[in-house]
Short mmCIF file of C-alpha atoms in Angstrom, two decimals:
data_model
loop_
_atom_site.label_atom_id
_atom_site.label_comp_id
_atom_site.label_asym_id
_atom_site.label_seq_id
_atom_site.Cartn_x
_atom_site.Cartn_y
_atom_site.Cartn_z
CA MET A 15 79.02 169.15 129.75
CA SER A 16 76.88 169.92 132.80
CA THR A 17 78.20 170.91 136.22
CA GLU A 18 81.40 169.04 137.18
CA ARG A 19 81.16 166.84 134.05
CA LEU A 20 78.33 165.03 135.77
CA GLU A 21 75.32 163.61 134.01
CA ALA A 22 72.35 161.95 135.65
CA LEU A 23 70.42 159.37 133.69
CA VAL A 24 66.68 159.46 133.19
CA LEU A 25 65.83 155.81 132.77
CA THR A 26 62.41 155.32 131.25
CA ARG A 27 62.87 152.15 129.23
CA LYS A 28 61.43 148.86 130.33
CA PRO A 29 63.72 146.36 132.05
CA TYR A 30 65.93 144.34 129.70
CA ALA A 31 64.46 141.32 128.07
CA ALA A 32 66.45 138.20 128.91
CA GLU A 33 68.01 138.03 125.46
CA GLU A 34 69.21 141.66 125.52
CA ALA A 35 70.43 142.00 129.08
CA PRO A 36 74.17 142.71 129.11
CA LEU A 37 76.30 139.83 130.34
CA LYS A 38 77.85 140.97 133.60
CA LYS A 39 80.69 139.66 135.67
CA ARG A 40 81.20 141.16 139.10
CA ALA A 41 81.65 144.88 138.44
CA GLU A 42 84.90 146.61 139.34
CA SER A 43 84.22 148.90 142.28
CA ARG A 44 85.87 152.31 142.43
CA GLY A 45 84.82 153.12 145.96
CA CYS A 46 82.18 154.73 148.11
CA TYR A 47 81.67 158.51 148.13
CA LYS A 48 79.51 160.85 150.17
CA PHE A 49 77.90 164.07 149.02
CA THR A 50 79.63 167.14 150.47
CA SER A 51 77.74 169.75 148.42
CA ARG A 52 74.55 168.19 147.15
CA GLU A 53 73.21 171.65 146.31
CA LYS A 54 75.82 171.87 143.52
CA LEU A 55 74.21 168.88 141.87
CA GLU A 56 71.74 170.70 139.66
CA ILE A 57 70.48 167.66 137.74
CA ARG A 58 68.13 165.09 139.20
CA ALA A 59 68.92 161.41 139.07
CA PHE A 60 66.17 158.98 138.15
CA GLU A 61 65.37 155.43 139.10
CA SER A 62 67.53 152.63 137.75
CA THR A 63 68.64 149.09 138.38
CA PHE A 64 72.30 148.23 138.81
CA SER A 65 72.72 146.62 135.38
CA GLN A 66 70.76 149.32 133.58
CA CYS A 67 72.85 152.04 135.16
CA LEU A 68 76.16 150.50 134.08
CA PHE A 69 74.83 149.72 130.61
CA ASP A 70 73.44 153.19 129.99
CA CYS A 71 76.49 155.01 131.31
CA ALA A 72 78.68 152.99 128.95
CA ALA A 73 76.28 153.57 126.05
CA LYS A 74 76.47 157.31 126.65
CA GLY A 75 80.28 157.25 126.56
CA HIS A 76 81.04 157.32 130.28
CA PHE A 77 83.66 155.27 132.08
CA LEU A 78 82.14 155.45 135.56
CA ALA A 79 78.65 154.73 136.86
CA ALA A 80 77.40 155.50 140.35
CA LEU A 81 74.29 154.58 142.30
CA GLU A 82 72.64 156.00 145.37
CA TRP A 83 70.40 152.97 145.80
CA LYS A 84 68.13 153.38 142.75
CA SER A 85 69.44 156.76 141.53
CA CYS A 86 72.00 156.54 138.74
CA PHE A 87 74.76 159.00 137.82
CA CYS A 88 77.41 158.88 135.08
CA PHE A 89 80.92 160.30 135.22
CA SER A 90 83.28 160.77 132.31
CA ASP A 91 86.69 160.53 133.97
CA GLU A 92 86.65 161.09 137.71
CA ILE A 93 84.40 161.79 140.66
CA PRO A 94 84.17 165.60 141.16
CA LYS A 95 85.90 166.45 144.43
CA SER A 96 83.85 169.61 144.86
CA ILE A 97 80.72 167.49 145.29
CA PHE A 98 81.94 164.16 146.68
CA GLU A 99 84.45 162.86 149.21
CA GLN A 100 85.64 159.25 149.27
CA VAL A 101 84.73 157.37 152.44
CA ASP A 102 85.03 153.88 153.87
CA PRO A 103 83.38 151.23 151.63
CA GLY A 104 81.29 150.11 154.60
CA GLU A 105 79.29 153.33 154.40
CA CYS A 106 77.78 152.11 151.13
CA PHE A 107 75.54 149.32 152.36
CA PHE A 108 72.27 149.65 150.43
CA PRO A 109 71.47 146.57 148.33
CA CYS A 110 71.14 147.24 144.62
CA LYS A 111 67.55 147.62 143.44
CA ASP A 112 66.18 144.61 141.54
CA ASP A 113 69.65 143.17 140.96
CA PRO A 114 70.60 139.68 142.16
CA THR A 115 74.27 140.45 142.79
CA GLU A 116 76.47 140.88 145.82
CA GLU A 117 77.10 144.53 144.99
CA ARG A 118 76.05 147.43 147.19
CA CYS A 119 74.54 150.58 145.74
CA GLY A 120 75.36 153.51 147.97
CA GLY A 121 73.94 154.55 151.31
CA ASP A 122 72.36 157.54 153.00
CA GLY A 123 73.91 160.40 151.04
CA ARG A 124 76.46 157.97 149.58
CA ILE A 125 77.11 156.66 146.09
CA SER A 126 78.81 153.44 145.05
CA VAL A 127 81.00 153.99 142.00
CA PHE A 128 81.75 151.32 139.39
CA ARG A 129 83.78 151.08 136.21
CA THR A 130 81.61 150.53 133.16
CA ASN A 131 82.68 148.12 130.42
CA LEU A 132 83.36 150.97 127.98
CA GLU A 133 86.86 150.57 126.58
CA ASP A 134 89.11 153.59 127.00
CA THR A 135 91.43 153.69 123.99
CA ARG A 136 93.25 156.93 124.78
CA CYS A 137 96.26 155.08 126.20
CA THR A 138 96.30 151.85 124.20
CA ASN A 139 98.39 153.03 121.25
CA VAL A 140 102.03 152.31 122.12
CA THR A 141 104.97 152.17 119.72
CA LEU A 142 108.76 151.88 119.52
CA GLY A 143 110.85 154.97 118.93
CA GLU A 144 113.49 155.38 116.26
CA ASP A 145 116.95 153.99 116.98
CA GLY A 146 118.90 156.57 118.99
CA GLN A 147 115.82 158.67 119.70
CA PHE A 148 115.82 158.46 123.50
CA LYS A 149 118.28 158.71 126.36
CA LYS A 150 119.16 155.45 128.06
CA ILE A 151 117.09 155.76 131.24
CA MET A 152 117.03 152.68 133.44
CA LEU A 153 113.97 151.61 135.41
CA ALA A 154 115.90 150.04 138.27
CA SER A 155 114.42 148.08 141.13
CA LEU A 156 114.90 145.10 143.36
CA PRO A 157 113.04 142.10 141.91
CA GLY A 158 109.54 141.94 143.35
CA SER A 159 109.13 145.72 143.50
CA GLY A 160 106.46 146.09 140.82
CA ASN A 161 108.79 146.80 137.89
CA THR A 162 106.60 145.01 135.34
CA TRP A 163 103.46 146.85 136.44
CA THR A 164 105.34 150.15 136.42
CA ARG A 165 106.53 149.45 132.87
CA TYR A 166 102.91 148.93 131.86
CA LEU A 167 101.99 152.30 133.35
CA ILE A 168 104.94 154.17 131.80
CA GLU A 169 104.24 152.71 128.36
CA ARG A 170 100.65 153.84 128.42
CA ALA A 171 101.48 157.25 129.87
CA THR A 172 104.11 158.02 127.22
CA GLY A 173 102.96 155.93 124.25
CA ILE A 174 106.47 154.44 123.96
CA TYR A 175 107.46 150.87 124.80
CA THR A 176 109.96 150.09 127.53
CA GLY A 177 112.83 147.67 127.14
CA ALA A 178 114.72 145.26 129.36
CA VAL A 179 118.29 144.15 129.98
CA ALA A 180 117.20 140.55 130.59
CA GLU A 181 114.71 139.33 127.98
CA ASP A 182 111.54 137.57 129.13
CA SER A 183 109.50 135.83 126.45
CA SER A 184 106.39 135.69 128.65
CA LEU A 185 106.40 139.47 128.94
CA TYR A 186 106.84 139.87 125.20
CA ARG A 187 103.86 137.60 124.61
CA GLY A 188 101.97 139.66 127.19
CA GLY A 189 102.38 142.82 125.13
CA PHE A 190 105.73 144.30 126.13
CA ARG A 191 106.97 144.73 122.56
CA GLY A 192 110.22 146.40 123.58
CA GLU A 193 111.36 143.32 125.47
CA TYR A 194 113.78 142.12 122.77
CA GLU A 195 115.14 145.55 121.84
CA SER A 196 118.78 146.21 122.70
CA PRO A 197 119.12 148.73 125.56
CA ASN A 198 121.78 150.46 123.45
CA ALA A 199 119.32 150.94 120.57
CA ARG A 200 117.80 153.78 122.61
CA ASN A 201 114.42 153.27 120.98
CA THR A 202 112.54 152.58 124.24
CA ILE A 203 111.57 155.18 126.83
CA ALA A 204 113.07 153.25 129.77
CA VAL A 205 114.90 149.98 130.30
CA LYS A 206 114.04 147.49 133.03
CA ILE A 207 116.98 146.38 135.14
CA HIS A 208 117.48 144.86 138.57
CA ARG A 209 120.84 146.48 139.27
CA PHE A 210 122.63 149.79 138.85
CA GLU A 211 123.77 150.53 135.30
CA LYS A 212 126.81 152.83 135.09
CA ASN A 213 126.62 153.13 131.30
CA SER A 214 123.31 154.96 131.28
CA ASP A 215 121.95 158.49 131.25
CA GLY A 216 119.96 158.22 134.45
CA HIS A 217 117.72 156.04 136.59
CA ILE A 218 114.15 155.85 137.71
CA ILE A 219 114.68 153.97 140.95
CA LEU A 220 111.52 152.10 141.84
CA ILE A 221 111.58 151.38 145.57
CA ARG A 222 109.22 149.08 147.42
CA ASN A 223 109.13 148.25 151.11
CA PRO A 224 111.75 145.47 151.28
CA PHE A 225 109.54 143.38 153.56
CA ASP A 226 107.00 143.17 150.73
CA ALA A 227 109.49 143.06 147.84
CA ILE A 228 111.42 140.13 149.29
CA ILE A 229 108.25 138.08 149.68
CA SER A 230 106.98 139.09 146.24
CA GLU A 231 110.16 137.92 144.52
CA PHE A 232 110.12 134.68 146.52
CA ASN A 233 106.55 134.15 145.31
CA ARG A 234 107.64 134.66 141.71
CA LYS A 235 110.55 132.24 141.98
CA ASN A 236 108.47 129.57 143.63
CA SER A 237 105.25 129.87 141.62
CA LYS A 238 106.80 130.01 138.14
CA GLY A 239 105.10 133.19 137.10
CA HIS A 240 104.85 136.95 137.47
CA THR A 241 101.52 136.85 139.29
CA GLY A 242 101.48 133.70 141.43
CA HIS A 243 102.02 132.87 145.09
CA ALA A 244 104.32 130.36 146.78
CA GLU A 245 103.01 127.84 149.28
CA ARG A 246 103.61 128.77 152.91
CA GLU A 247 105.78 125.79 153.72
CA LYS A 248 108.39 127.08 151.28
CA PHE A 249 109.02 130.09 153.52
CA ALA A 250 111.29 128.08 155.78
CA GLY A 251 114.78 126.66 155.81
CA LEU A 252 118.06 127.69 154.25
CA VAL A 253 116.63 128.69 150.85
CA TRP A 254 114.38 131.30 152.42
CA GLU A 255 117.11 132.52 154.80
CA ASN A 256 119.60 133.01 151.97
CA HIS A 257 116.97 134.74 149.87
CA VAL A 258 116.19 137.27 152.62
CA ARG A 259 119.84 138.05 153.33
CA GLN A 260 120.83 138.47 149.69
CA MET A 261 117.79 140.52 148.74
CA ALA A 262 118.13 142.88 151.72
CA ASN A 263 121.76 143.57 150.81
CA ARG A 264 120.86 144.17 147.15
CA TRP A 265 118.01 146.47 148.12
CA LEU A 266 120.35 148.87 149.91
CA THR A 267 123.41 148.60 147.67
CA MET A 268 121.67 149.12 144.33
CA TYR A 269 119.73 152.21 145.37
CA LYS A 270 122.70 153.80 147.16
CA THR A 271 124.85 153.36 144.07
CA ALA A 272 122.26 154.82 141.70
CA ILE A 273 121.80 157.85 143.95
CA LYS A 274 125.57 158.37 144.08
CA TYR A 275 125.79 158.75 140.30
CA GLY A 276 122.95 161.28 140.12
CA ASN A 277 120.12 162.07 137.69
CA VAL A 278 117.67 159.85 139.51
CA HIS A 279 113.94 159.99 139.94
CA VAL A 280 112.74 158.25 143.10
CA LEU A 281 109.45 156.42 142.69
CA TYR A 282 107.91 154.53 145.59
CA PHE A 283 105.70 151.59 144.71
CA GLU A 284 103.40 152.38 147.62
CA ASP A 285 102.98 156.01 146.53
CA LEU A 286 102.24 154.84 143.00
CA LYS A 287 99.42 152.65 144.29
CA GLU A 288 98.10 155.35 146.60
CA ASN A 289 98.15 158.21 144.10
CA LEU A 290 98.64 156.81 140.64
CA ALA A 291 98.01 159.93 138.57
CA GLU A 292 100.22 162.28 140.59
CA ASN A 293 103.20 159.94 140.60
CA LEU A 294 102.85 159.07 136.93
CA ILE A 295 102.84 162.77 136.08
CA LYS A 296 106.10 163.23 138.01
CA THR A 297 107.65 160.25 136.24
CA VAL A 298 106.63 161.51 132.80
CA LYS A 299 108.12 164.92 133.65
CA PHE A 300 111.45 163.25 134.50
CA LEU A 301 111.40 161.38 131.21
CA LYS A 302 110.50 164.57 129.36
CA LYS A 303 113.38 166.42 131.03
CA ASN A 304 115.78 163.79 129.72
CA ASN A 305 114.04 163.54 126.34
CA PRO A 306 112.83 167.03 125.33
CA GLU A 307 111.52 165.63 122.04
CA LEU A 308 109.15 163.25 123.86
CA GLU A 309 105.59 164.16 122.89
CA THR A 310 103.59 164.66 126.10
CA SER A 311 100.72 166.88 124.95
CA ALA A 312 98.29 163.98 125.36
CA ALA A 313 99.79 162.79 128.66
CA SER A 314 96.90 164.15 130.74
CA ASP A 315 94.27 162.17 128.82
CA ARG A 316 96.52 159.12 128.67
CA ILE A 317 96.92 159.14 132.45
CA LYS A 318 93.16 159.50 132.95
CA CYS A 319 92.80 156.44 130.73
CA ILE A 320 95.37 154.56 132.81
CA VAL A 321 93.53 155.34 136.02
CA HIS A 322 90.46 153.62 134.54
CA ASP A 323 92.38 150.41 133.80
CA SER A 324 95.59 150.52 135.82
CA THR A 325 96.18 146.88 136.66
CA GLY A 326 97.13 145.23 133.39
CA ASN A 327 97.83 141.50 133.29
CA PHE A 328 101.08 141.46 135.25
CA LYS A 329 100.25 142.90 138.65
CA ARG A 330 100.25 140.18 141.27
CA SER A 331 97.04 140.15 143.28
CA LYS A 332 97.12 139.70 147.00
CA SER A 333 96.76 136.18 148.27
CA ASP A 334 93.34 135.24 149.55
CA SER A 335 94.94 133.69 152.62
CA ASN A 336 95.29 135.49 155.92
CA PHE A 337 98.31 137.69 156.58
CA PHE A 338 101.49 135.66 156.91
CA ASN A 339 104.72 136.93 158.49
CA PRO A 340 107.65 134.65 157.58
CA TYR A 341 110.40 136.88 159.01
CA SER A 342 112.48 135.96 162.06
CA VAL A 343 113.49 138.55 164.65
CA ALA A 344 117.01 138.70 163.22
CA GLN A 345 115.70 139.15 159.68
CA LYS A 346 113.42 141.98 160.78
CA GLN A 347 116.34 143.75 162.47
CA ASN A 348 118.56 143.36 159.41
CA ILE A 349 115.95 144.73 157.01
CA THR A 350 115.07 147.60 159.34
CA GLU A 351 118.73 148.64 159.48
CA LYS A 352 118.89 148.66 155.69
CA ILE A 353 115.81 150.91 155.49
CA LYS A 354 117.30 153.41 157.95
CA LYS A 355 120.61 153.53 156.06
CA LEU A 356 118.87 154.21 152.75
CA GLN A 357 116.75 156.86 154.41
CA GLU A 358 119.94 158.65 155.49
CA VAL A 359 121.33 158.57 151.95
CA LEU A 360 118.10 159.95 150.52
CA LEU A 361 118.04 162.80 153.05
CA GLN A 362 121.67 163.66 152.33
CA ASN A 363 120.80 164.01 148.65
CA SER A 364 117.54 165.94 149.20
CA LEU A 365 115.48 163.10 147.74
CA PRO A 366 112.07 161.87 148.92
CA VAL A 367 112.30 159.49 151.87
CA PRO A 368 110.28 156.25 152.14
CA PRO A 369 106.70 156.27 153.43
CA THR A 370 106.38 155.82 157.20
CA SER A 371 104.98 152.32 156.58
CA TYR A 372 108.51 151.07 155.85
CA LEU A 373 109.36 151.26 159.55
CA GLN A 374 105.82 150.90 160.90
CA ASN A 375 104.15 147.87 159.38
CA GLU A 376 102.54 144.56 160.23
CA TYR A 377 105.78 142.62 159.85
CA LEU A 378 107.43 144.39 162.80
#
């Protein structure tokens, strides 16, 4: 492929007729980037509309389309860092040429990047292992820490289903085919659990800022689903107070215990969101270390595929409402103490400490 796997489209066809124009929902934005070395871009881009650019990039087998107003570029997997640098979305403010949408198509020396509708199938084939094939590795977290989303990512990165200690029919219907497998069958690559499991071969401990995890689990309990939100008035009274106290205690106790027994991989939910590929690679390496027979030769392509479609159907979206802080002063102090204690344990065991946002966030 041409320099940096980059291809510019020469669009010479006439605009779509009404009956052949691709149906388009609001496109999924992948950010705003500025040119850092335009001279490395040896191919010219030619005029395009927003819809034509996305359509043609997909038709040519590309997962990403980018526009600098009316100039269209296609990318296969990622934006080349030697040519572009990601910047604030506000720097891409040009309206899209001849396209009646709310999208913005780049700026002065900026490109707006979008995901095309081309399906990436490199990470969609997932299967169960043979009975006894894998070590019993627990994916342990406090409820509300993103365990379901992390399972989705691990399954697609390894090609092997994950299991669970507590069965959930809604997750099985949603595609988690290892949900009803016995943890002792050892035919899943990891097993979801919300506590420490002594009778296991190791733990991936998924840690999320307890301020966020406690609210997320309260949302789940009070919205009857894995992706809903509770009404604000429910964040008051004895039920909420008991929930905060119990969850904060569990958050510290479970992780401390898992660390004590060793063979743990620490995975922070926030780091996973911030740098998905890097943290998935580390997680796959931990699983490979415990399961030498695990086939990981295609892991790089599988993770690129995941980056294209990382959300899945079970990642709770943020509420559209304004920021809401339901914590009392005493609750904030209690949770902060728990964070500091866990930080000490992690340091004592030479394990990664939490992001600075745990003790410097909008709740405090």
